[in-house]
Structure formats: C-alpha cells, structure tokens
Coordinates of C-alpha atoms (C1' of nucleotides) in Angstrom, one line a residue:
Chain A
M1 CA 18.0 -3.4 17.7
T2 CA 19.5 -6.5 16.1
D3 CA 18.9 -6.6 12.4
L4 CA 16.6 -9.5 11.7
A5 CA 17.5 -11.6 8.7
P6 CA 15.1 -10.5 5.9
S7 CA 12.3 -12.9 5.3
K8 CA 12.0 -14.8 2.0
A9 CA 9.0 -12.6 1.2
D10 CA 11.3 -9.6 1.7
Q11 CA 13.9 -11.1 -0.6
V12 CA 11.5 -12.0 -3.4
H13 CA 9.8 -8.6 -3.1
A14 CA 13.2 -6.8 -3.3
Q15 CA 14.4 -8.9 -6.2
L16 CA 11.2 -8.4 -8.2
K17 CA 11.1 -4.7 -7.5
E18 CA 14.6 -4.3 -8.8
E19 CA 13.9 -6.3 -11.9
I20 CA 10.8 -4.3 -12.6
E21 CA 12.7 -1.1 -12.0
L22 CA 15.5 -2.1 -14.3
G23 CA 13.1 -3.1 -17.0
E24 CA 14.3 -6.7 -17.0
L25 CA 10.7 -7.7 -16.4
A26 CA 9.0 -5.7 -19.1
P27 CA 5.6 -4.0 -18.5
G28 CA 2.8 -6.4 -19.2
A29 CA 5.0 -9.5 -18.4
S30 CA 3.0 -12.3 -16.8
L31 CA 4.2 -13.3 -13.4
S32 CA 2.8 -16.7 -12.6
E33 CA 3.3 -17.8 -9.0
L34 CA 4.7 -21.2 -10.1
W35 CA 7.2 -19.6 -12.4
L36 CA 8.4 -17.3 -9.6
V37 CA 8.7 -20.2 -7.3
E38 CA 11.1 -21.9 -9.7
R39 CA 13.0 -18.7 -10.3
T40 CA 13.4 -17.6 -6.7
G41 CA 13.5 -20.9 -4.8
A42 CA 11.0 -19.8 -2.3
S43 CA 7.6 -21.4 -1.9
R44 CA 4.3 -20.0 -3.0
T45 CA 3.4 -18.3 0.3
P46 CA 6.3 -15.7 0.3
V47 CA 5.9 -15.3 -3.5
R48 CA 2.2 -14.5 -3.1
E49 CA 3.0 -12.0 -0.3
A50 CA 5.6 -10.3 -2.5
L51 CA 3.2 -10.0 -5.4
R52 CA 0.5 -8.5 -3.2
R53 CA 3.0 -6.0 -1.8
L54 CA 4.1 -5.0 -5.3
A55 CA 0.4 -4.7 -6.3
A56 CA -0.2 -2.3 -3.4
E57 CA 2.8 -0.2 -4.6
G58 CA 1.3 -0.2 -8.1
L59 CA 4.2 -2.0 -9.8
V60 CA 2.0 -5.1 -10.5
D61 CA -1.5 -5.4 -11.7
L62 CA -3.4 -8.2 -10.0
A63 CA -6.5 -9.7 -11.6
P64 CA -8.5 -12.0 -9.4
R65 CA -8.1 -15.7 -10.5
Q66 CA -6.0 -14.5 -13.4
G67 CA -2.7 -13.8 -11.8
A68 CA -0.2 -10.9 -11.8
R69 CA 1.3 -8.9 -14.6
V70 CA 4.0 -6.2 -14.5
S71 CA 2.0 -2.9 -14.6
R72 CA 1.9 -1.2 -17.9
V73 CA 3.2 2.3 -18.6
S74 CA 1.0 4.6 -20.5
A75 CA 1.4 8.2 -21.4
R76 CA -1.4 8.9 -19.0
S77 CA 0.3 7.1 -16.2
V78 CA 3.5 9.1 -16.8
R79 CA 1.6 12.3 -16.7
D80 CA -0.2 11.3 -13.5
L81 CA 3.0 10.3 -11.9
F82 CA 4.7 13.6 -12.5
E83 CA 1.7 15.6 -11.7
F84 CA 1.5 13.8 -8.3
R85 CA 5.2 14.2 -7.7
T86 CA 4.9 17.9 -8.5
L87 CA 2.3 18.1 -5.7
L88 CA 4.3 16.1 -3.1
E89 CA 8.0 16.7 -3.6
P90 CA 8.0 20.5 -3.4
A91 CA 6.3 20.1 0.0
A92 CA 8.9 17.5 1.0
V93 CA 11.8 19.7 0.0
R94 CA 10.2 22.5 2.1
Q95 CA 10.3 20.3 5.1
A96 CA 13.8 19.2 4.3
T97 CA 14.9 22.8 4.1
E98 CA 13.6 23.5 7.5
A99 CA 15.1 20.3 8.9
A100 CA 18.5 21.2 7.4
S101 CA 18.3 24.7 8.9
A102 CA 17.7 23.2 12.4
D103 CA 20.2 20.3 12.1
P104 CA 23.8 21.2 11.3
G105 CA 24.7 17.6 10.6
L106 CA 22.0 17.3 8.0
H107 CA 23.0 20.7 6.6
R108 CA 26.6 19.4 6.1
E109 CA 25.2 16.3 4.4
F110 CA 23.3 18.3 1.8
A111 CA 26.3 20.7 1.4
A112 CA 28.5 17.7 0.5
M113 CA 25.9 16.6 -2.1
R114 CA 25.9 20.1 -3.6
D115 CA 29.6 19.9 -4.0
A116 CA 29.3 16.5 -5.5
F117 CA 26.8 17.8 -8.1
A118 CA 29.2 20.7 -8.9
G119 CA 32.0 18.2 -9.3
T120 CA 30.0 16.3 -11.9
L121 CA 30.2 19.3 -14.2
D122 CA 33.9 19.0 -14.4
Q123 CA 33.8 15.5 -15.9
A124 CA 33.6 15.0 -19.6
P125 CA 30.2 13.9 -20.9
S126 CA 30.1 10.0 -20.9
T127 CA 27.8 7.2 -19.9
A128 CA 29.9 6.8 -16.8
R129 CA 29.2 10.4 -15.8
S130 CA 25.5 9.9 -16.6
R131 CA 25.4 6.9 -14.3
S132 CA 27.3 8.6 -11.5
F133 CA 25.0 11.6 -11.8
Y134 CA 21.8 9.6 -11.6
E135 CA 23.3 7.7 -8.6
L136 CA 24.0 11.0 -6.9
A137 CA 20.5 12.3 -7.8
D138 CA 19.0 9.2 -6.3
R139 CA 21.0 9.7 -3.1
F140 CA 19.8 13.4 -3.0
D141 CA 16.2 12.4 -3.5
W142 CA 16.5 9.8 -0.8
A143 CA 18.1 12.3 1.6
V144 CA 15.1 14.7 1.0
V145 CA 12.7 11.8 1.7
R146 CA 14.4 10.9 4.9
A147 CA 14.4 14.6 6.0
T148 CA 10.7 14.8 5.4
R149 CA 8.9 15.1 8.8
N150 CA 5.5 14.0 7.7
E151 CA 5.2 10.3 7.8
H152 CA 2.4 10.0 5.1
L153 CA 4.3 12.3 2.8
R154 CA 7.5 10.4 3.3
R155 CA 5.9 7.0 2.7
T156 CA 4.0 8.1 -0.4
I157 CA 7.0 9.7 -2.0
A158 CA 9.1 6.6 -1.2
E159 CA 6.5 4.5 -3.0
L160 CA 6.7 6.6 -6.1
R161 CA 10.5 6.2 -6.4
P162 CA 10.5 2.8 -8.1
H163 CA 8.0 4.1 -10.7
T164 CA 10.3 7.0 -11.6
A165 CA 13.4 4.8 -11.6
R166 CA 11.6 2.4 -14.0
L167 CA 10.7 5.2 -16.3
R168 CA 14.3 6.3 -16.4
N169 CA 15.5 2.8 -17.2
L170 CA 12.9 2.1 -19.8
S171 CA 13.5 5.3 -21.7
H172 CA 16.9 6.1 -23.2
L173 CA 19.2 8.2 -21.1
D174 CA 19.7 11.6 -22.7
P175 CA 23.3 12.8 -22.2
Q176 CA 22.2 16.3 -23.1
R177 CA 19.7 16.3 -20.3
V178 CA 22.4 15.5 -17.7
E179 CA 24.1 18.8 -18.1
V180 CA 20.9 20.7 -17.5
S181 CA 19.6 18.4 -14.8
V182 CA 22.8 18.9 -12.7
G183 CA 22.1 22.6 -12.8
E184 CA 18.6 22.1 -11.7
H185 CA 19.7 20.0 -8.8
L186 CA 22.3 22.6 -7.9
A187 CA 19.5 25.2 -7.8
V188 CA 17.5 23.1 -5.4
C189 CA 20.5 22.4 -3.2
D190 CA 21.5 26.1 -3.1
A191 CA 18.1 27.2 -2.0
L192 CA 17.8 24.4 0.5
L193 CA 21.2 25.2 2.0
A194 CA 20.3 28.9 2.2
G195 CA 17.1 28.1 4.1
D196 CA 14.9 29.3 1.3
A197 CA 12.1 26.8 1.4
D198 CA 10.0 28.5 -1.3
G199 CA 12.9 28.8 -3.6
A200 CA 13.8 25.1 -3.2
A201 CA 10.3 24.1 -3.8
A202 CA 10.1 26.3 -6.9
A203 CA 13.4 25.0 -8.3
L204 CA 12.2 21.4 -7.7
T205 CA 8.9 22.1 -9.5
E206 CA 10.8 23.5 -12.4
H207 CA 13.1 20.4 -12.5
L208 CA 10.1 18.1 -12.5
R209 CA 8.4 20.1 -15.3
R210 CA 11.5 19.8 -17.5
S211 CA 12.1 16.1 -16.7
L212 CA 8.6 15.3 -17.8
E213 CA 9.1 17.3 -21.0
T214 CA 12.3 15.4 -21.8
I215 CA 10.7 12.0 -21.1
F216 CA 7.9 12.8 -23.5
R217 CA 10.2 14.0 -26.1
N218 CA 12.3 10.8 -25.8
L219 CA 9.2 8.6 -25.9
A220 CA 7.8 10.5 -28.8
G221 CA 4.4 10.4 -27.2
S222 CA 2.2 13.4 -26.4
P223 CA 0.8 13.9 -22.8
G224 CA -2.8 13.7 -24.0
E225 CA -3.1 10.3 -25.6
D226 CA -3.4 7.1 -23.5
V227 CA -1.7 4.4 -25.5
D228 CA 0.6 1.8 -24.1
L229 CA 4.2 2.6 -24.3
L230 CA 7.2 0.4 -24.1
G231 CA 5.8 -3.0 -24.1
Chain B
M1 CA -18.0 -7.5 -16.3
T2 CA -19.6 -9.9 -13.9
D3 CA -19.0 -9.0 -10.3
L4 CA -16.7 -11.7 -8.9
A5 CA -17.6 -13.1 -5.5
P6 CA -15.2 -11.4 -3.1
S7 CA -12.5 -13.7 -1.8
K8 CA -12.2 -14.6 1.8
A9 CA -9.1 -12.3 2.0
D10 CA -11.3 -9.5 0.8
Q11 CA -14.0 -10.3 3.4
V12 CA -11.6 -10.5 6.3
H13 CA -9.9 -7.3 5.1
A14 CA -13.2 -5.4 4.8
Q15 CA -14.4 -6.7 8.2
L16 CA -11.2 -5.7 10.0
K17 CA -11.1 -2.4 8.3
E18 CA -14.6 -1.6 9.4
E19 CA -13.9 -2.7 13.0
I20 CA -10.8 -0.6 13.2
E21 CA -12.6 2.4 11.7
L22 CA -15.4 2.1 14.2
G23 CA -13.0 1.8 17.1
E24 CA -14.3 -1.7 18.0
L25 CA -10.7 -2.8 17.7
A26 CA -8.9 -0.2 19.8
P27 CA -5.5 1.2 18.8
G28 CA -2.8 -1.0 20.1
A29 CA -5.0 -4.1 20.2
S30 CA -3.1 -7.3 19.4
L31 CA -4.3 -9.1 16.3
S32 CA -3.0 -12.7 16.5
E33 CA -3.5 -14.7 13.3
L34 CA -5.0 -17.6 15.2
W35 CA -7.5 -15.4 17.0
L36 CA -8.6 -13.9 13.8
V37 CA -8.9 -17.4 12.3
E38 CA -11.3 -18.3 15.1
R39 CA -13.2 -15.0 14.8
T40 CA -13.6 -14.9 11.0
G41 CA -13.8 -18.6 10.1
A42 CA -11.2 -18.2 7.4
S43 CA -7.9 -20.0 7.5
R44 CA -4.5 -18.3 8.1
T45 CA -3.7 -17.6 4.5
P46 CA -6.5 -15.1 3.8
V47 CA -6.1 -13.7 7.3
R48 CA -2.4 -13.1 6.7
E49 CA -3.2 -11.4 3.4
A50 CA -5.7 -9.1 5.0
L51 CA -3.3 -8.2 7.7
R52 CA -0.5 -7.4 5.2
R53 CA -3.0 -5.2 3.2
L54 CA -4.0 -3.4 6.3
A55 CA -0.4 -2.8 7.2
A56 CA 0.2 -1.3 3.7
E57 CA -2.7 1.0 4.4
G58 CA -1.2 2.0 7.8
L59 CA -4.1 0.7 9.8
V60 CA -2.0 -2.0 11.5
D61 CA 1.6 -2.1 12.6
L62 CA 3.4 -5.3 11.7
A63 CA 6.4 -6.3 13.7
P64 CA 8.4 -9.2 12.3
R65 CA 7.9 -12.4 14.3
Q66 CA 5.8 -10.5 16.8
G67 CA 2.5 -10.1 15.0
A68 CA 0.1 -7.3 14.2
R69 CA -1.4 -4.6 16.3
V70 CA -4.0 -2.0 15.5
S71 CA -1.9 1.1 14.7
R72 CA -1.8 3.7 17.5
V73 CA -3.1 7.2 17.2
S74 CA -0.7 9.9 18.4
A75 CA -1.1 13.7 18.3
R76 CA 1.7 13.6 15.8
S77 CA -0.1 11.1 13.6
V78 CA -3.2 13.3 13.6
R79 CA -1.2 16.4 12.7
D80 CA 0.6 14.4 9.9
L81 CA -2.7 13.1 8.6
F82 CA -4.3 16.5 8.3
E83 CA -1.2 18.2 7.0
F84 CA -1.1 15.6 4.3
R85 CA -4.8 15.8 3.5
T86 CA -4.4 19.6 3.3
L87 CA -1.8 19.0 0.6
L88 CA -3.9 16.5 -1.4
E89 CA -7.6 17.2 -1.1
P90 CA -7.5 20.8 -2.3
A91 CA -5.8 19.5 -5.5
A92 CA -8.4 16.8 -5.8
V93 CA -11.3 19.2 -5.4
R94 CA -9.7 21.3 -8.1
Q95 CA -9.8 18.4 -10.5
A96 CA -13.4 17.6 -9.4
T97 CA -14.4 21.2 -10.1
E98 CA -13.0 20.9 -13.7
A99 CA -14.7 17.5 -14.1
A100 CA -18.0 18.9 -12.9
S101 CA -17.8 21.8 -15.3
A102 CA -17.2 19.4 -18.2
D103 CA -19.7 16.7 -17.2
P104 CA -23.4 17.9 -16.7
G105 CA -24.3 14.6 -15.0
L106 CA -21.6 15.0 -12.5
H107 CA -22.5 18.7 -12.0
R108 CA -26.1 17.6 -11.2
E109 CA -24.8 15.0 -8.7
F110 CA -22.9 17.7 -6.8
A111 CA -25.8 20.1 -7.0
A112 CA -28.0 17.5 -5.4
M113 CA -25.5 17.1 -2.6
R114 CA -25.4 20.9 -2.1
D115 CA -29.1 20.9 -1.6
A116 CA -28.9 17.9 0.8
F117 CA -26.4 19.8 2.9
A118 CA -28.6 22.9 2.9
G119 CA -31.5 20.7 4.0
T120 CA -29.5 19.5 6.9
L121 CA -29.6 23.0 8.4
D122 CA -33.4 22.9 8.6
Q123 CA -33.4 19.9 11.0
A124 CA -33.1 20.5 14.7
P125 CA -29.8 19.6 16.2
S126 CA -29.7 15.9 17.3
T127 CA -27.5 12.9 17.1
A128 CA -29.6 11.7 14.3
R129 CA -28.9 14.9 12.3
S130 CA -25.2 14.6 13.2
R131 CA -25.1 11.1 11.8
S132 CA -27.0 11.9 8.6
F133 CA -24.6 14.9 8.1
Y134 CA -21.5 12.8 8.5
E135 CA -23.0 10.2 6.1
L136 CA -23.6 12.9 3.6
A137 CA -20.2 14.4 4.1
D138 CA -18.7 11.0 3.5
R139 CA -20.7 10.6 0.2
F140 CA -19.5 14.1 -0.8
D141 CA -15.8 13.3 -0.1
W142 CA -16.2 10.0 -2.0
A143 CA -17.7 11.8 -5.0
V144 CA -14.7 14.2 -5.0
V145 CA -12.4 11.2 -4.9
R146 CA -14.2 9.5 -7.8
A147 CA -14.0 12.7 -9.8
T148 CA -10.3 13.0 -9.3
R149 CA -8.6 12.4 -12.6
N150 CA -5.1 11.6 -11.3
E151 CA -4.9 7.9 -10.4
H152 CA -2.1 8.3 -7.7
L153 CA -4.0 11.2 -6.1
R154 CA -7.2 9.3 -6.1
R155 CA -5.7 6.1 -4.6
T156 CA -3.8 8.0 -1.9
I157 CA -6.7 10.0 -0.7
A158 CA -8.9 6.9 -0.7
E159 CA -6.3 5.3 1.5
L160 CA -6.5 8.1 4.0
R161 CA -10.3 7.9 4.4
P162 CA -10.3 5.1 6.9
H163 CA -7.8 7.0 9.1
T164 CA -10.0 10.0 9.1
A165 CA -13.1 8.0 9.8
R166 CA -11.5 6.2 12.7
L167 CA -10.4 9.5 14.2
R168 CA -14.0 10.7 14.0
N169 CA -15.3 7.6 15.7
L170 CA -12.7 7.6 18.4
S171 CA -13.3 11.2 19.4
H172 CA -16.6 12.4 20.5
L173 CA -18.9 13.9 18.0
D174 CA -19.3 17.6 18.6
P175 CA -22.9 18.7 17.8
Q176 CA -21.7 22.3 17.8
R177 CA -19.3 21.5 15.1
V178 CA -21.9 20.1 12.8
E179 CA -23.5 23.5 12.3
V180 CA -20.3 25.1 11.2
S181 CA -19.1 22.1 9.2
V182 CA -22.3 22.1 7.1
G183 CA -21.5 25.7 6.2
E184 CA -18.0 24.8 5.2
H185 CA -19.2 22.0 3.0
L186 CA -21.7 24.4 1.4
A187 CA -18.9 26.8 0.6
V188 CA -16.9 24.1 -1.1
C189 CA -20.0 22.9 -3.0
D190 CA -20.9 26.4 -4.1
A191 CA -17.4 27.2 -5.4
L192 CA -17.2 23.8 -7.1
L193 CA -20.6 24.2 -8.8
A194 CA -19.6 27.7 -9.9
G195 CA -16.5 26.3 -11.6
D196 CA -14.2 28.2 -9.2
A197 CA -11.5 25.7 -8.6
D198 CA -9.3 28.0 -6.5
G199 CA -12.3 28.9 -4.3
A200 CA -13.2 25.3 -3.8
A201 CA -9.7 24.4 -2.8
A202 CA -9.4 27.4 -0.4
A203 CA -12.8 26.5 1.2
L204 CA -11.7 22.9 1.6
T205 CA -8.3 24.0 3.1
E206 CA -10.2 26.1 5.6
H207 CA -12.5 23.2 6.4
L208 CA -9.6 21.0 7.1
R209 CA -7.9 23.6 9.3
R210 CA -11.0 23.9 11.5
S211 CA -11.6 20.2 11.6
L212 CA -8.1 19.6 13.0
E213 CA -8.7 22.4 15.5
T214 CA -11.9 20.9 16.7
I215 CA -10.3 17.4 17.0
F216 CA -7.5 18.7 19.1
R217 CA -9.8 20.6 21.3
N218 CA -11.9 17.5 21.9
L219 CA -8.9 15.3 22.5
A220 CA -7.4 17.9 24.8
G221 CA -4.0 17.3 23.4
S222 CA -1.8 19.9 21.8
P223 CA -0.4 19.5 18.3
G224 CA 3.2 19.6 19.5
E225 CA 3.4 16.7 21.8
D226 CA 3.7 13.1 20.7
V227 CA 2.0 11.0 23.4
D228 CA -0.4 8.2 22.6
L229 CA -4.0 9.1 22.6
L230 CA -7.1 7.0 23.0
G231 CA -6.0 3.7 24.4
Chain C
dG1 C1' 13.3 -10.0 47.9
dT2 C1' 15.4 -9.7 43.5
dA3 C1' 17.7 -11.2 39.6
dT4 C1' 18.8 -14.8 36.4
dG5 C1' 18.5 -18.7 33.6
dC6 C1' 15.8 -22.3 31.7
dC7 C1' 11.7 -24.5 30.0
dA8 C1' 7.3 -24.7 27.8
dA9 C1' 3.7 -22.7 25.2
dA10 C1' 2.3 -19.8 21.6
dC11 C1' 3.0 -17.5 17.5
dT12 C1' 4.8 -16.3 13.1
dG13 C1' 7.3 -17.7 8.7
dT14 C1' 7.3 -21.3 5.4
dA15 C1' 6.1 -25.3 2.7
dT16 C1' 2.8 -28.1 0.6
dA17 C1' -1.6 -30.4 -0.3
dC18 C1' -6.3 -29.8 -1.9
dA19 C1' -10.3 -27.4 -4.3
dA20 C1' -12.2 -24.6 -7.7
dG21 C1' -12.2 -21.5 -11.4
dA22 C1' -10.1 -19.9 -16.0
dC23 C1' -8.1 -20.8 -20.4
dC24 C1' -6.9 -23.4 -24.3
dT25 C1' -7.4 -27.1 -27.6
dG26 C1' -9.7 -30.1 -30.3
dC27 C1' -13.8 -32.0 -31.9
dC28 C1' -18.4 -31.7 -33.6
dG29 C1' -22.3 -29.5 -35.7
dG30 C1' -24.1 -26.2 -38.8
Chain D
dC1 C1' -15.2 -23.1 -43.4
dC2 C1' -16.6 -21.1 -39.2
dG3 C1' -18.7 -21.1 -34.6
dG4 C1' -19.7 -23.2 -30.3
dC5 C1' -19.1 -26.7 -26.8
dA6 C1' -16.6 -30.1 -23.9
dG7 C1' -12.7 -31.9 -21.9
dG8 C1' -8.3 -31.4 -19.9
dT9 C1' -4.6 -28.7 -18.1
dC10 C1' -2.9 -25.0 -15.7
dT11 C1' -3.5 -21.3 -12.4
dT12 C1' -5.0 -19.2 -8.5
dG13 C1' -7.5 -19.4 -3.7
dT14 C1' -7.6 -21.9 0.5
dA15 C1' -6.5 -25.0 4.2
dT16 C1' -3.2 -27.1 7.0
dA17 C1' 1.2 -29.2 8.6
dC18 C1' 5.9 -28.2 10.1
dA19 C1' 9.9 -25.5 11.9
dG20 C1' 12.2 -21.8 14.2
dT21 C1' 11.8 -17.9 17.3
dT22 C1' 10.0 -15.1 20.7
dT23 C1' 7.7 -14.6 25.1
dG24 C1' 6.2 -15.4 29.6
dG25 C1' 6.5 -17.9 33.8
dC26 C1' 8.6 -20.6 37.2
dA27 C1' 12.2 -22.2 39.9
dT28 C1' 16.6 -21.4 41.8
dA29 C1' 20.6 -18.9 43.4
dC30 C1' 22.3 -14.8 45.5

DNA sequence: GTATGCCAAACTGTATACAAGACCTGCCGG
DNA sequence: CCGGCAGGTCTTGTATACAGTTTGGCATAC
C-alpha cells in the first residue's frame, strides 16, 4: 500500500474545502473556473473535478452554464443539518459503543479522550482553551465516525462534518458554551466507555439539541424563518 | 424556468446509472474511459464527470490510476444498505405523514396510491402484476422522498434508491413476496393517510425488515459473511 | 518448469484548444 | 427618461493532445 501522491484534483478539492470551512470563501461567493485556475495553479480539468465533488458534498451550488457559488447558509439549512445529524449520530455512537466494548485498543483510545476532555476543565477560560477543546471535540467525532461499522452511515456523517465546521467558524465562538459542551462530551464518553449504547446516544442527542440552540441564539435567527444568514 | 437541455455528462451519467441498476453492467465490470467514449459517443471529459458522479453515489469504485469498476455487492453491503434505510426511511415517512396531513392535494395523491395498491391484489399473480407492483412501489417511495421536508434526508434517501433497485434486479423476483409486500405497503399508506406518523414509520420498518429477509433467502447468503455475491 | 526482469501497449491524469450559451454594456427607439 | 435590442466579452461545456504510470506479456536465466 504505497501512498500515492494526491492528484491535483485532490489538492484543489482539499484547499477549497478548507477555505469554505474556515469561512475564507464566504457563502454565495462566486467560484469561476478561470479564477480558481489562477489561484491554484492547476488547469481547468482538475478544478472542474474539485468543484463537482464539492457540489456533491453540498458545499457548492452548481448552476448549469452559470458556474459555481459557495453554498449559502440559511436558518432552514442549519435546522435541516442538525435534524439530520440528530438522526444519524446517535446511531453511530451506538455502533461505536459496541465497537469499543469489543476492541480494548479502541476502548483505551476513547478513555484517553475522556481524560483529555476532563483536563480541559482545569484550564482557565480563554480562546486558546476554546480552540484546543474544539480540536479535541473534532478528534472525538472523528473517532466515532471511524468506529462506525455501517459504511453508508460512516460516509454520510463524514460528509456532514465540513458543514458543521463551517457553521462553527462562521458564527462566533461562545466561551460560555465551551464549559457546558465539555460536560456533554464527558457524558457521551462515560456512557460509551461503560458500554451503555442507549445512554451514549441519548447524551449525544442532548448535546446536539443544545448546540443548535446556542447557534440560533448567537445568530439571532429563529428556526422557522428561511432567510439567508451570514453573507 | 425553461428546462435546459441535459448536458452530455448528464446523459452519460443517466445511461450508466440505468445500466448498473438493471444489472446490464454487472458488479465488478471494468469501465474504461475509452470504452465508454466509444459506447456513448461523448468525449472523455463528460465520461469522466459521469464516472466521478457515480463514484460519489457509490455505484462505481474508483481506484486512482486504475480506472473505474461497477461497485460490487457483498452480503455486508446489503446489510449496511438496509440498516441505513431502516434508519432514514421511517423518519422520512414521518415527515411525509405530516406533510400529507397539512396538504390536501398531497393527501389525495397518497390516497390514489393506496387504492392502486389495493387494486393490485385483485389481479392474478403473474410477472406482469409483479412488474406493475414494483413500478407502483417505486412511485410511492418517490412520493415519500418528495414529501420529505429535510433536504439532507431527501438527498440521501434518493441516493440509496439506485442501490435498492439494482439489488432487486440482480436477485430473482419472488412472486410470493409480492402478495405480502402489497399488504405492507397498504399498512404504511393507511397509517400515513390517517395521520399516524409513528404507525407509518413502524409499518415501514417492518416492511424493510421483511424485504431484507427475503433478499437474503433468495441470495442464499447469510447476513454475517462478507463474500462477494452476484458476479 | 518456474521465476524474474524488461519492453510495449493501454490507460488515467492533466493541459489546452474550440464551440456555444449567458451576461453586461451601450445604443437606439419610443 | 425609460425600455428593449444588439454586439461583444466572458464563462462554461466539450473535444482532443500530451505525459506519466500501471499492467500484461514475452523472453531469458536459473
């Protein structure tokens, strides 16, 4: 299994995905192929492939003969995203719980993360702590995804991650929220490590519910309306 | 909103998707770009785009520098597919139930389908009846997808449909199963029309459970093993 | 007879040229 | 002054040429 060098299409795709996640490419921004060719140094063929892939992932809207734009974020899209995650991720964490019960190595990995989360609480509130927490939370989410047995479930959740990340980067980080969120992650970890699949799923559901609540409070939008946000 | 002429990439994509669904392109079949160029009359660029799209949908496997193959069907992939559908489709039918309760036109549409299912029972068992039933079941599934509010849920289920269709076309139709399946669809319809979201979801879950059972009986494989089936 | 190394053919990844449609600007008519 | 039309420019969709890599076969050595 020699690691192939990533193709230019891969590179352009990864670069654009990151820039969209970080909000450097704002929702609604126009992505002309020629402009991307200049920016990335690749030719139109890999650029096109990257754009098509991003469109399949929902990060880019593609209008025939009109080109690509960074997909917009509406209150409705946020609600849809979290509703969908609430459907999928508890199921994934159930599978991860079973996997961790059967695989001691995996169990240790999750135990280490639980301790890392607990360690976060000892630090004084700061943007540095916020960032290290979100990094840790990302690693935890990723570990859950990897431990998910079902291929469709795994792929679908993985595809949602950039959307969630973008939302977090577009909205303001809420230092208050970190404190609570750590606790919620600890609850999920504890249930997972105890082999309590239902408990882990329930804790994760609760975490998602509160995250959505916080996001809407910060965006000052209400879940019902369908106006464009952030752009 | 004038309907744009579909691009060549669209055409190639649709054609290949259909051939894979119908089993005319067997699992594992090699799809060289040049061969597809000859077959479809398009040039490599649209062919490549179609292949990439099919890969994103999971219908073809794409190995770097080695080309595309029609994705294989394993006992495990079948189990994963149905497990995932069991997670998603009950949620979708819940949303469809709510939508039908709120929209009289939609309610009438589903009522017409219920009657059509009931009418199927009057016909004598035959391959013609089987086909008309599956066609009807497809239209019903599609109507549920369209009535699904959540965009992610709708797109994801829509992407699974070709996989299910392929499975049905690769395995033998079971005339016995039609009789029972009609009843299961009727149960879903009745609950949906009565506004009983939980009932509709439960009936659909049961339908999926039995469908999977039948498929595994027909394929003579067991859900646990992970050997390649059908080609 | 088997294994190994090399060569050639084929294929994918990439770049670029060509064609056709969409958008914008500026002019003309009302 | 405003609206519609025409030309030009820019963009995307498509075709094709070019380069690097993989694969399969054949010959040769053991």
